Coordinates of C-alpha atoms and ligand atoms in Angstrom, one line a residue:
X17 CA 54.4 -121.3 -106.2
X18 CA 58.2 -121.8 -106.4
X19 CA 60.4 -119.0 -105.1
X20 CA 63.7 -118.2 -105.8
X21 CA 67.0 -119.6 -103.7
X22 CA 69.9 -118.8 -102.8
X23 CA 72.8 -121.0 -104.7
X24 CA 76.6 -120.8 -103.7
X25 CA 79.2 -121.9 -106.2
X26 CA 81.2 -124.4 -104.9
X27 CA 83.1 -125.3 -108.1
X28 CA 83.5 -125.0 -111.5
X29 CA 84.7 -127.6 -114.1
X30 CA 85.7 -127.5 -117.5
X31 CA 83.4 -129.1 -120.4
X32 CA 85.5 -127.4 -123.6
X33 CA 87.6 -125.2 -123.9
X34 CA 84.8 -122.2 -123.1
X35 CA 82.3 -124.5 -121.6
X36 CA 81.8 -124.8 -117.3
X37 CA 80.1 -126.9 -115.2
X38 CA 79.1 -125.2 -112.5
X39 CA 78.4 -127.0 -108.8
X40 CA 76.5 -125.0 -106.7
X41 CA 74.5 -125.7 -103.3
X42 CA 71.0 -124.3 -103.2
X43 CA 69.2 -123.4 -99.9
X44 CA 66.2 -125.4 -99.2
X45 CA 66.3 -127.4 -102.5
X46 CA 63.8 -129.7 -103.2
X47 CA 65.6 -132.6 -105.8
X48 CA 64.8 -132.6 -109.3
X49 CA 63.9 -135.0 -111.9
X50 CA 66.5 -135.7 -114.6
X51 CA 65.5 -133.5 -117.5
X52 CA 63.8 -129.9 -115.3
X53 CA 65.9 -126.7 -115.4
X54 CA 65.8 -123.7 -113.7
X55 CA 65.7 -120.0 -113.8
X56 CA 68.9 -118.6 -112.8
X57 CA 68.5 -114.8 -112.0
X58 CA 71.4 -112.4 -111.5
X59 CA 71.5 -108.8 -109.7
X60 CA 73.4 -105.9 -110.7
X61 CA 74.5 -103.4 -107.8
X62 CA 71.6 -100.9 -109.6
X63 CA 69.1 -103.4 -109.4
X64 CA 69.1 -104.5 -112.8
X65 CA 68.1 -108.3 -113.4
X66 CA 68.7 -110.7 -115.8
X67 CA 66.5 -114.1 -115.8
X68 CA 68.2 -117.1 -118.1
X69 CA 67.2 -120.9 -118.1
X70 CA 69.8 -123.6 -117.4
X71 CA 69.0 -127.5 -117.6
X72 CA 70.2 -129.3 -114.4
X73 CA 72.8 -131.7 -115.7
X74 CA 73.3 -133.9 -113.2
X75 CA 70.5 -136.0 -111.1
X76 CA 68.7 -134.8 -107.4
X77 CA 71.8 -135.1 -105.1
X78 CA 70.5 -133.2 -101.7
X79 CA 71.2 -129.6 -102.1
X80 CA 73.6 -130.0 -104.8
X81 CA 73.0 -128.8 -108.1
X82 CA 75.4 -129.0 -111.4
X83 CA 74.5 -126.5 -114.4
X84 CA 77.0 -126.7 -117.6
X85 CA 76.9 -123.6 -119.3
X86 CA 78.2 -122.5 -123.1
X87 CA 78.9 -118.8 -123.1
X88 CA 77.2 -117.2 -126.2
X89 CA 79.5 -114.8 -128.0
X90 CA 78.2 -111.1 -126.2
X91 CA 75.9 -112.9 -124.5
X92 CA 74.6 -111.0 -121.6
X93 CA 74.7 -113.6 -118.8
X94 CA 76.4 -116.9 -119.8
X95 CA 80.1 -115.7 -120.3
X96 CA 79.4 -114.1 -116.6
X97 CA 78.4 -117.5 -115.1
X98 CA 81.1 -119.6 -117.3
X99 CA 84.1 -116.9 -116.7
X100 CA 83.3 -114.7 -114.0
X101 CA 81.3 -115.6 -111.3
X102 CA 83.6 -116.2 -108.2
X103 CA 83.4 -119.4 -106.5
X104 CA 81.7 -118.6 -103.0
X105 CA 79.4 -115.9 -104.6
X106 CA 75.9 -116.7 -104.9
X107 CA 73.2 -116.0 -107.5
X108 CA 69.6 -116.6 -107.4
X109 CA 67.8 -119.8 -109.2
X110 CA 63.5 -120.9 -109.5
X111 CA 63.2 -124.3 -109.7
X112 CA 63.0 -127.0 -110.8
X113 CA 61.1 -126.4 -113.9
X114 CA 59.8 -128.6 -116.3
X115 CA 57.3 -131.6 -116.0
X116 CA 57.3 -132.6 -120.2
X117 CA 60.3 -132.8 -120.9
X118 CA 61.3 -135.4 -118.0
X119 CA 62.7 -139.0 -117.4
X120 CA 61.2 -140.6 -114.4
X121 CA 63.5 -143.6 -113.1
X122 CA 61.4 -147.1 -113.3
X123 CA 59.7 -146.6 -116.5
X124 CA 60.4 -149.3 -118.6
X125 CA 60.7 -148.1 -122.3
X126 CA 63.6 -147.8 -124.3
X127 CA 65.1 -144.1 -124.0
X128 CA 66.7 -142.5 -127.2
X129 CA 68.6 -139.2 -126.5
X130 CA 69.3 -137.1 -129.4
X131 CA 71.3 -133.5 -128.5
X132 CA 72.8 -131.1 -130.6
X133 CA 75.8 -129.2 -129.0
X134 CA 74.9 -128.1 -125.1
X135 CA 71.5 -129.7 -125.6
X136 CA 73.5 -132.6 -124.0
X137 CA 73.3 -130.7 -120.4
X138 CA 69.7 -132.5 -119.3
X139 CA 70.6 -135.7 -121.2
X140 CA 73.2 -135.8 -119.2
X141 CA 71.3 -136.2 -116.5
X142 CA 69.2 -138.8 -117.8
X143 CA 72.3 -140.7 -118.7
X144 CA 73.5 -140.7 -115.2
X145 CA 70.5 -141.5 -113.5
X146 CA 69.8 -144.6 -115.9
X147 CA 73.1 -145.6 -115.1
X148 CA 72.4 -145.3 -111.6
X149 CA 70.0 -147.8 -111.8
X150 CA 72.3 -150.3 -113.5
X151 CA 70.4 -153.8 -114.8
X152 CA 70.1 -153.8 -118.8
X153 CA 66.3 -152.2 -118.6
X154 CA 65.7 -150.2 -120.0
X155 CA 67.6 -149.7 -122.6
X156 CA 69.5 -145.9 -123.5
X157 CA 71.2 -144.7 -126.6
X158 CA 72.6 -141.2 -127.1
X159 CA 72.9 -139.8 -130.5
X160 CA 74.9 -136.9 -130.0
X161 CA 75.8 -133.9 -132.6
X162 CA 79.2 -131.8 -132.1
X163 CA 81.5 -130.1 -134.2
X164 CA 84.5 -131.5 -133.4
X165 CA 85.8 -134.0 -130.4
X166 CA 86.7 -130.5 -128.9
X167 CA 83.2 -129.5 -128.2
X168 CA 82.4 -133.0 -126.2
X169 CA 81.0 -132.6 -122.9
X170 CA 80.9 -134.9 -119.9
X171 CA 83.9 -136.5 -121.1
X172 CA 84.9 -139.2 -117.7
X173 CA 81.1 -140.1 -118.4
X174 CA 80.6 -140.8 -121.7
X175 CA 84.3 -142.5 -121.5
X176 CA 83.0 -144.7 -118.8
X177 CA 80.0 -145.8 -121.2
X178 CA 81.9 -146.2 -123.8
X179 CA 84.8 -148.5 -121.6
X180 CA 82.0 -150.7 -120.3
X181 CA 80.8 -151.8 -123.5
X182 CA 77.3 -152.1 -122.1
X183 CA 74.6 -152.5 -124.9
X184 CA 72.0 -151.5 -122.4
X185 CA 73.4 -147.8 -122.3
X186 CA 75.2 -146.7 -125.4
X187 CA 76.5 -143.8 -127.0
X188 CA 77.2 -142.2 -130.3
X189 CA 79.1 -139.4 -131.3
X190 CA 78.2 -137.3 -134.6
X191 CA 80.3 -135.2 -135.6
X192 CA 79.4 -132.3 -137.7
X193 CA 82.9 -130.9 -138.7
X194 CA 85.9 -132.8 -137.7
X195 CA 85.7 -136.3 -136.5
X196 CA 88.8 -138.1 -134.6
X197 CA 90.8 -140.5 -136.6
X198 CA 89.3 -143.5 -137.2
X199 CA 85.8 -142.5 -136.4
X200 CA 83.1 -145.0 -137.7
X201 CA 80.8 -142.1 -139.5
X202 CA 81.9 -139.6 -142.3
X203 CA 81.3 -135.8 -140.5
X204 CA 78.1 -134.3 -141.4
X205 CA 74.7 -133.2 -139.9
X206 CA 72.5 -136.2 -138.0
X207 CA 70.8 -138.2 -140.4
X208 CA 68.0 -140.9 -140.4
X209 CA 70.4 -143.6 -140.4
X210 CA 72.0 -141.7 -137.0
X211 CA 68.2 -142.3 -135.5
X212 CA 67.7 -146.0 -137.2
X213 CA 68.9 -148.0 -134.3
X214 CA 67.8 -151.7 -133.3
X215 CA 65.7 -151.7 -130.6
X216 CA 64.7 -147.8 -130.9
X217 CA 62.6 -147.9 -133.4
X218 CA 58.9 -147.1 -133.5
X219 CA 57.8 -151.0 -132.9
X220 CA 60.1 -150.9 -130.0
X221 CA 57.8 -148.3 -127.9
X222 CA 60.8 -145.8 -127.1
X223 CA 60.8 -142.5 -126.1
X224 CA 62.9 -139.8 -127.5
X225 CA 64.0 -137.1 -126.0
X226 CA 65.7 -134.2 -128.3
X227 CA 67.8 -131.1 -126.9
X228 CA 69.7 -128.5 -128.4
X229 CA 69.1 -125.3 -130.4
X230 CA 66.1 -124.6 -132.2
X231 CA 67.1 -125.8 -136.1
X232 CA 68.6 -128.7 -134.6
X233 CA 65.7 -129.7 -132.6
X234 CA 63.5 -129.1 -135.5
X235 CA 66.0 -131.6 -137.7
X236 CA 65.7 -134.2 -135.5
X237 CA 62.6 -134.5 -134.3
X238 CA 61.1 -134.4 -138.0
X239 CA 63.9 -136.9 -138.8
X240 CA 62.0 -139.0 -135.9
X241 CA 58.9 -138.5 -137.2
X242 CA 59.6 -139.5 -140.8
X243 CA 61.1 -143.1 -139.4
X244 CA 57.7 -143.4 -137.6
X245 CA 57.8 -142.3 -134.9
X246 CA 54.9 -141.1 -133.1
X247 CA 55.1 -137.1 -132.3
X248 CA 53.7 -137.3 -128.6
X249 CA 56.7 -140.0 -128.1
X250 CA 59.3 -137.4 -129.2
X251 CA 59.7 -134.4 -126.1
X252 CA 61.7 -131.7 -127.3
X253 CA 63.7 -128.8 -125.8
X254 CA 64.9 -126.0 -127.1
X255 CA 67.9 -123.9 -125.7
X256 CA 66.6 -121.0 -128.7
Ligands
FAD16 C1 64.8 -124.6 -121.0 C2 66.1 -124.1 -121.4 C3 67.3 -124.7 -120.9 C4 68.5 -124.2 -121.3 N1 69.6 -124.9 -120.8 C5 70.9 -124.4 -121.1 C6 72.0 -125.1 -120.7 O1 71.9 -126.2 -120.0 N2 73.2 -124.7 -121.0 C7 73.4 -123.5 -121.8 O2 74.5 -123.1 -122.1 N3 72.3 -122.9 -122.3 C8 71.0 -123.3 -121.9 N4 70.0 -122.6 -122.3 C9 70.1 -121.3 -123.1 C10 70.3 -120.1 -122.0 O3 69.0 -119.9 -121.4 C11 70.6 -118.8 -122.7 O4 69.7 -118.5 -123.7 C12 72.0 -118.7 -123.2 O5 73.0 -119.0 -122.1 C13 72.4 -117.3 -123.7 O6 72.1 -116.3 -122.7 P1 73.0 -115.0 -122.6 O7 72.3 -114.1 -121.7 O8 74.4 -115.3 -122.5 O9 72.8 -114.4 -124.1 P2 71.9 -113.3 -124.6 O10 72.3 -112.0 -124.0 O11 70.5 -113.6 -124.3 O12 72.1 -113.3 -126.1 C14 71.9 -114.6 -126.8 C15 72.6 -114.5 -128.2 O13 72.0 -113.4 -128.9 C16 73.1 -112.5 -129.3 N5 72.5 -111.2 -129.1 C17 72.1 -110.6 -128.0 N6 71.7 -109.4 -128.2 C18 71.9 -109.2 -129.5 C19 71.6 -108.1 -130.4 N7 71.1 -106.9 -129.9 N8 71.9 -108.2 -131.7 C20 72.4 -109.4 -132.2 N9 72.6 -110.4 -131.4 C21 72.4 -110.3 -130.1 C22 74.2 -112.7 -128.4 O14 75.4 -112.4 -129.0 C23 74.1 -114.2 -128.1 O15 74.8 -114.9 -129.0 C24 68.7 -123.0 -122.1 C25 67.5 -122.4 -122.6 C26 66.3 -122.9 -122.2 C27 65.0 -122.2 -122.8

């Protein structure tokens, strides 16, 4: 039975120009595997509560927990926790949730990360704790859909990736409606060819894991399916 804890903000980030990261400390928290979320429940002064799931973008880090959060036009509790929740205050999370949609550090087979938008937030996580690891196995590729370079999230670590020139841990960017100059692939939505890659295809053994809203998840993981890929090797998450 989890319970819910107490989490502080500590700090809050930029991700976009509406998107935060938010670093809080939890009481008693037990780590996490890269991929879980947690309920995040806030309080009003009448007693009115609102429940809302957050991945857990970053890996177990003792009581530390990050949380990147894209506030939904009138949403009712993400523009509070991007915008307005004061640094020091506390709200209350349940966690951590999850035990499908999961990578668990050591297992060998390729990894291929597909998000749409904030579905990056537990790729993320993934991303770092592969990294962590460092060695060239196993291998990591993250197909990633945006809008526009605007919208890109984890910016110092996907720049990082990107400087080292690893092919052990790569990244792509897919843009959807305006691409920096020079970019490799014309704009549009993900496509087979995004999701063709040497080394994570279907003979390869990988595992895919797919994040982001609903119709994108949908896409993408029938995308995967189509090149082959078996369905219980594609996890998906949708963020609805
Ligand atoms: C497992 C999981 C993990 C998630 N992880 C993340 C994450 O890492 N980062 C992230 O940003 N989100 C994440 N989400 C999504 C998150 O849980 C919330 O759904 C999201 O933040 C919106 O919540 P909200 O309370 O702000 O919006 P809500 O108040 O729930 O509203 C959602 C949308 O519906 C619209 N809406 C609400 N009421 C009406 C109405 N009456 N008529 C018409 N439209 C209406 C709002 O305008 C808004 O656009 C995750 C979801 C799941 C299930």
């Amino acid at each position: 039975m989890t319970d819910w804890r107490r989490a502080e903000l500590r700090a809050r980030t930029p991700e976009s120009a509406t998107a935060r990261t938010l670093y809080l400390t939890v009481d008693g928290w037990p780590g996490h595997l890269p991929g879980q979320h947690v309920d995040v429940r806030l309080t009003a002064d009448d007693g009115y509560q609102a429940v809302r799931s957050y991945s857990l973008s970053a890996p177990a880090d003792g009581d530390r927990i990050e949380l990147s959060v894209q506030p939904a036009p009138h949403g009712e509790v993400s523009p509070y926790l991007a915008d307005d929740f004061p640094t020091g205050a506390a709200i209350e999370v349940k966690g951590p949730l999850g035990g499908w949609f999961v990578w668990k550090p050591g297992r060998p087979d390729p990894v291929l990360l597909v998000a749409g938008g904030s579905g990056v937030a537990p790729l993320a996580a993934m991303l770092r704790a592969r990294l962590d690891l460092g060695g060239d196995v196993p291998p990591f590729h993250l197909a990633y859909s945006l809008r526009d370079p605007g919208q890109r999230w984890f910016g110092p670590l996907l720049d990082g990736i990107a400087e080292a020139e690893d092919p052990a841990v790569t990244v792509a960017c897919l843009y959807t409606r305006a691409a920096p100059p020079g970019h490799p692939r014309p704009v549009g939505r993900i496509t087979a060819a995004d999701l063709d890659l040497p080394g994570f295809r279907p003979a390869d053994g990988p595992l895919a894991f797919v994040c982001g809203p609903t119709a994108f998840v949908e896409r993408a993981a029938n995308l995967l399916v189509h090149l082959g890929h078996r369905p219980d090797r594609v996890r998906t998450e949708r963020f609805g």
